[in-house]
mmCIF file of C-alpha atoms and ligand atoms in Angstrom:
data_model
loop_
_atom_site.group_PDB
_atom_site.id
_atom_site.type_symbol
_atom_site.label_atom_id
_atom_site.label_comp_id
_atom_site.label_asym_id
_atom_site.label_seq_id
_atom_site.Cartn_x
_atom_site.Cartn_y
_atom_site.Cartn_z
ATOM 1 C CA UNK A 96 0.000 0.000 0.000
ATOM 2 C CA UNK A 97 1.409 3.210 -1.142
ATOM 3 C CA UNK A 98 2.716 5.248 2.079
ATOM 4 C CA UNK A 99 1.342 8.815 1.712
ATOM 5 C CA UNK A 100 2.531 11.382 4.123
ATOM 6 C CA UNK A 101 2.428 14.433 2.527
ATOM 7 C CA UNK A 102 -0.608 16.430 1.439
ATOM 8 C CA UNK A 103 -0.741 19.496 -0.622
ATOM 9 C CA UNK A 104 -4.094 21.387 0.690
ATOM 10 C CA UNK A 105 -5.902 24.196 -1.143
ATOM 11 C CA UNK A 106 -9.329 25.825 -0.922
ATOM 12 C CA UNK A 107 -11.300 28.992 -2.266
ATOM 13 C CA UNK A 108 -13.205 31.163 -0.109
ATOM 14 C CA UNK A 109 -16.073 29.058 -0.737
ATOM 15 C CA UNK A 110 -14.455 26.688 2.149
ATOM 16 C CA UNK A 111 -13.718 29.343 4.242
ATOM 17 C CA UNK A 112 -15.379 28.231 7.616
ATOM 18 C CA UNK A 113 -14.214 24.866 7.324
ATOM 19 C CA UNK A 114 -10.689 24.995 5.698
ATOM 20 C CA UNK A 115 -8.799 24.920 9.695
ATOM 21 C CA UNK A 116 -10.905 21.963 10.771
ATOM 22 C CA UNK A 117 -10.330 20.221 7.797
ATOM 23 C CA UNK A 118 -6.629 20.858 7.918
ATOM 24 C CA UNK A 119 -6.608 19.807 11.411
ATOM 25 C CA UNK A 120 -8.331 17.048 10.361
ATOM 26 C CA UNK A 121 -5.126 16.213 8.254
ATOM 27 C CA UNK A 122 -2.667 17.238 10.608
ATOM 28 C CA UNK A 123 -4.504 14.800 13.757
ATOM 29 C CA UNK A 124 -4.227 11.620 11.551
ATOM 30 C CA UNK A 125 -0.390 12.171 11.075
ATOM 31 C CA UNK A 126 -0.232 13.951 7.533
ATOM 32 C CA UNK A 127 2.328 16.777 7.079
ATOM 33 C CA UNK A 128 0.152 19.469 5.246
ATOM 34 C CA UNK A 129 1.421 21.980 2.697
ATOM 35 C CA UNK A 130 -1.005 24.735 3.080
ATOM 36 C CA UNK A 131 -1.862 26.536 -0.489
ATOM 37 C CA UNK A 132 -4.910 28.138 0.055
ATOM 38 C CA UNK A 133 -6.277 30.882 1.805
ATOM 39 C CA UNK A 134 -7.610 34.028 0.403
ATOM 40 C CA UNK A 135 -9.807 36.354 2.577
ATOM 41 C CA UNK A 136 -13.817 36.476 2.431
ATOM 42 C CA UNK A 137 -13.937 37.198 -1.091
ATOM 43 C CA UNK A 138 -12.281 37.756 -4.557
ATOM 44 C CA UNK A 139 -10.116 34.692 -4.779
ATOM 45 C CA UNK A 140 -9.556 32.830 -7.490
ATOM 46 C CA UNK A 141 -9.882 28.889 -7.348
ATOM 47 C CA UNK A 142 -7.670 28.495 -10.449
ATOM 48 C CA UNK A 143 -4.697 29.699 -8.634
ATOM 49 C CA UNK A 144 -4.940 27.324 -5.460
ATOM 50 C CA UNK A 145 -5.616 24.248 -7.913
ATOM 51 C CA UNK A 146 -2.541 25.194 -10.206
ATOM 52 C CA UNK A 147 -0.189 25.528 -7.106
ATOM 53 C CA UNK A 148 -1.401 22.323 -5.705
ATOM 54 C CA UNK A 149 -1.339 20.177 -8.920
ATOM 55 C CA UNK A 150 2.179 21.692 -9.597
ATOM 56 C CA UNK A 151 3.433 20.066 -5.960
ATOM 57 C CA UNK A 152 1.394 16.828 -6.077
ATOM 58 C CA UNK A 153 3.274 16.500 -10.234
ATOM 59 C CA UNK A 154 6.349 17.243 -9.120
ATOM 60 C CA UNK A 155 6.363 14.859 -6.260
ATOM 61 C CA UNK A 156 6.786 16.939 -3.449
ATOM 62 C CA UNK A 157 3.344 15.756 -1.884
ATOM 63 C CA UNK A 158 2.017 12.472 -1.761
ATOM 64 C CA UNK A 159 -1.657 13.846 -2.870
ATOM 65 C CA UNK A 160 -3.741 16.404 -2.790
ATOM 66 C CA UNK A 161 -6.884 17.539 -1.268
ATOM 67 C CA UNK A 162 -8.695 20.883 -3.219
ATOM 68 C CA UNK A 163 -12.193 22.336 -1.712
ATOM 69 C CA UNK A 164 -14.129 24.800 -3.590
ATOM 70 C CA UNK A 165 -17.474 25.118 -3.747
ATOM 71 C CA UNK A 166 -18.251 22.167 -5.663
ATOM 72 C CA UNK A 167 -15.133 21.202 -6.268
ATOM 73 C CA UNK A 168 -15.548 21.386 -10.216
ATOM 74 C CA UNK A 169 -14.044 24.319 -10.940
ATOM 75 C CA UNK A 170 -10.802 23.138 -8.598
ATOM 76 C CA UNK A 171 -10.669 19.486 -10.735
ATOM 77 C CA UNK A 172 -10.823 21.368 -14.296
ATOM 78 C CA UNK A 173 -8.044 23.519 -13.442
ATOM 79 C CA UNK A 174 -5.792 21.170 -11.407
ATOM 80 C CA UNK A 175 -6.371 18.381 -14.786
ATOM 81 C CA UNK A 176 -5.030 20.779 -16.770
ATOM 82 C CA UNK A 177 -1.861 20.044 -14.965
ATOM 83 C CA UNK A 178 0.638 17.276 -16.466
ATOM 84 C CA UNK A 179 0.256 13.971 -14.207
ATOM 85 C CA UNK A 180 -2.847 14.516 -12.462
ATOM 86 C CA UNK A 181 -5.856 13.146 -12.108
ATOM 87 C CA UNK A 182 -8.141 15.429 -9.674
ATOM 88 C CA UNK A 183 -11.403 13.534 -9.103
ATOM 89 C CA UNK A 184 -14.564 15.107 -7.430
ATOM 90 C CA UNK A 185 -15.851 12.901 -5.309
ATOM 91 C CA UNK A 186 -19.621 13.718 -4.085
ATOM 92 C CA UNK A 187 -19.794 10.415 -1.795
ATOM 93 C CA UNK A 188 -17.851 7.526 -0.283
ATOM 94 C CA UNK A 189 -18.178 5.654 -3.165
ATOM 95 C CA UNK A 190 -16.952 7.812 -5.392
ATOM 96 C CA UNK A 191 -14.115 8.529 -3.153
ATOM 97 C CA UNK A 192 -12.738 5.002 -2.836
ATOM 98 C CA UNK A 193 -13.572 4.703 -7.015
ATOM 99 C CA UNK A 194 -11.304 7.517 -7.797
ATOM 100 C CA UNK A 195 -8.456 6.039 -5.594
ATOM 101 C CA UNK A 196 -9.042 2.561 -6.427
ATOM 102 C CA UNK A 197 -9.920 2.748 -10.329
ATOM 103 C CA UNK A 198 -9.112 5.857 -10.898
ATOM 104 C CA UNK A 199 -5.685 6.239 -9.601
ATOM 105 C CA UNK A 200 -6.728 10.015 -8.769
ATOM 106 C CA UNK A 201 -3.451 11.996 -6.953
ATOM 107 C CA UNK A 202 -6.136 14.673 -6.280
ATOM 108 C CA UNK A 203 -9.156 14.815 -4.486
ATOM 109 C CA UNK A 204 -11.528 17.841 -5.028
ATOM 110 C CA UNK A 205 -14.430 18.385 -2.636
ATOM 111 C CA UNK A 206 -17.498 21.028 -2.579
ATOM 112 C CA UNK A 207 -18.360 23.164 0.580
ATOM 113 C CA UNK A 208 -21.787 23.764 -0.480
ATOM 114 C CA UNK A 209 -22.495 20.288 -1.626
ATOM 115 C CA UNK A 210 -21.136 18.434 1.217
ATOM 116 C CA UNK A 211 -21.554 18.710 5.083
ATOM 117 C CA UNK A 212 -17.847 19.038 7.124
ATOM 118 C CA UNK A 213 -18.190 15.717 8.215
ATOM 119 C CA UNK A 214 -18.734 14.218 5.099
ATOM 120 C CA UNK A 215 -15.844 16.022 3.443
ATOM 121 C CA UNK A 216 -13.433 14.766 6.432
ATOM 122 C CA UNK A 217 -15.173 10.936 5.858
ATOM 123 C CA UNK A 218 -14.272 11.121 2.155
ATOM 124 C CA UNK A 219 -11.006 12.097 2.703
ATOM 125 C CA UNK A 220 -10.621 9.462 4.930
ATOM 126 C CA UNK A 221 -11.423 6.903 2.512
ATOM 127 C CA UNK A 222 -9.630 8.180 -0.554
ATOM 128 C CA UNK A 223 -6.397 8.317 1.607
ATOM 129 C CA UNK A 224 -6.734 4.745 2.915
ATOM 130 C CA UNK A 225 -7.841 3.075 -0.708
ATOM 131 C CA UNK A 226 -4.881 1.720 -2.229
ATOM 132 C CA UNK A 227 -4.946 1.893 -6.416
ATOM 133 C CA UNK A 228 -5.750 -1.844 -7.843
ATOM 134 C CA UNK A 229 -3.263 -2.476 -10.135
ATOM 135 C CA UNK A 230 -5.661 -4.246 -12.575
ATOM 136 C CA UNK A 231 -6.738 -1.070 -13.836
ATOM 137 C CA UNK A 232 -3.449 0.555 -14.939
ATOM 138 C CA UNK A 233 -4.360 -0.066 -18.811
ATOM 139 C CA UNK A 234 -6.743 2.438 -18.466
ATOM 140 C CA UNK A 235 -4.559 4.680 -16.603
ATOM 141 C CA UNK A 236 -1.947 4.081 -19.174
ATOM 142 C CA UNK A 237 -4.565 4.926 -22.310
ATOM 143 C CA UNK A 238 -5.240 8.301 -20.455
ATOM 144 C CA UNK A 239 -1.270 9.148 -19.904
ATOM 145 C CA UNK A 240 -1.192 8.291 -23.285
ATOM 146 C CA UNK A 241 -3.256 11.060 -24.397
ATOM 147 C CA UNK A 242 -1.456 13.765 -22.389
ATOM 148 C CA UNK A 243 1.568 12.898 -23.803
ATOM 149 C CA UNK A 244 0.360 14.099 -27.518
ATOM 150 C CA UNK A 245 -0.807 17.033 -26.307
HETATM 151 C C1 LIG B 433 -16.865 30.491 -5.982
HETATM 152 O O1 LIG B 433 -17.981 31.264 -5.747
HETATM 153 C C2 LIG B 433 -17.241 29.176 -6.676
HETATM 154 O O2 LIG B 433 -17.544 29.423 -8.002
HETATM 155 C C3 LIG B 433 -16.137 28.193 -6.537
HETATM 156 O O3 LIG B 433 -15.888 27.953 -5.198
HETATM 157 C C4 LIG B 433 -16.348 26.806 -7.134
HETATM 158 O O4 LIG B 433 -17.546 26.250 -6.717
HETATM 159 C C5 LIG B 433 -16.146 26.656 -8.561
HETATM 160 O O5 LIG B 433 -16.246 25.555 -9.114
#
């Protein structure tokens, strides 16, 4: 099982109230967290947390990476763009473990006003602790494939 302890962590003022608990969150179940995000009330720009955080969890120097937005779209489009990641919005447990365990996802993006605190900390939870199954690396491979023509 692949031994993750570093997470890159960014959110948008949309995750404002909860960004602290969730990084404390982190930080109580033993991750070192590289903080990216924080903005003020208003006027940020979710683009620019993504881009920083997909740039760290590409180049290695964080195990994965956990993005909260509002819905968490608009953090996964922008943090895709970035060579070597898949960011994966997850909107239940299910989806969480998929993305980890099919999906090989390095990112997982979450939404503040689609998701109660305490099932954003639960899905984290799971797509930390779901190991990738091997089985579906051709399909991994086919989409690395692509980005590699572009
Ligand atoms: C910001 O208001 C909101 O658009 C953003 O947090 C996110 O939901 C975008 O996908």
């Amino acid at each position: 099982m692949e031994n993750i302890k570093k997470l890159a962590f960014g959110t948008d003022h949309a995750a404002i109230e909860i960004r602290d608990t969730v990084k404390k969150y982190l930080q109580n179940m033993g991750y070192e967290v590289k903080d990216f995000g924080f903005c003020g009330q208003v006027g940020c720009d979710y683009p620019d947390f993504a881009i920083q955080v997909a740039e760290v969890v590409a180049n290695k120097k964080a195990d994965k990476g956990i993005l909260i937005c509002g819905t968490g779209i608009g953090m996964s489009v922008a943090a895709n763009k970035v060579k070597g990641i898949i960011a994966a919005v997850c909107w239940n447990e299910d989806t969480a473990r998929l993305a980890s365990q099919h999906n090989c996802a390095n990112i997982l993006c979450l939404g503040s006003r689609t998701s109660t605190l305490s099932e954003i900390c639960h899905r984290i939870k799971i797509f930390l602790n779901t190991p990738f199954e091997e089985r579906h690396q051709r399909r991994i491979d086919k989409i690395k494939k692509i980005e590699s023509c572009q």
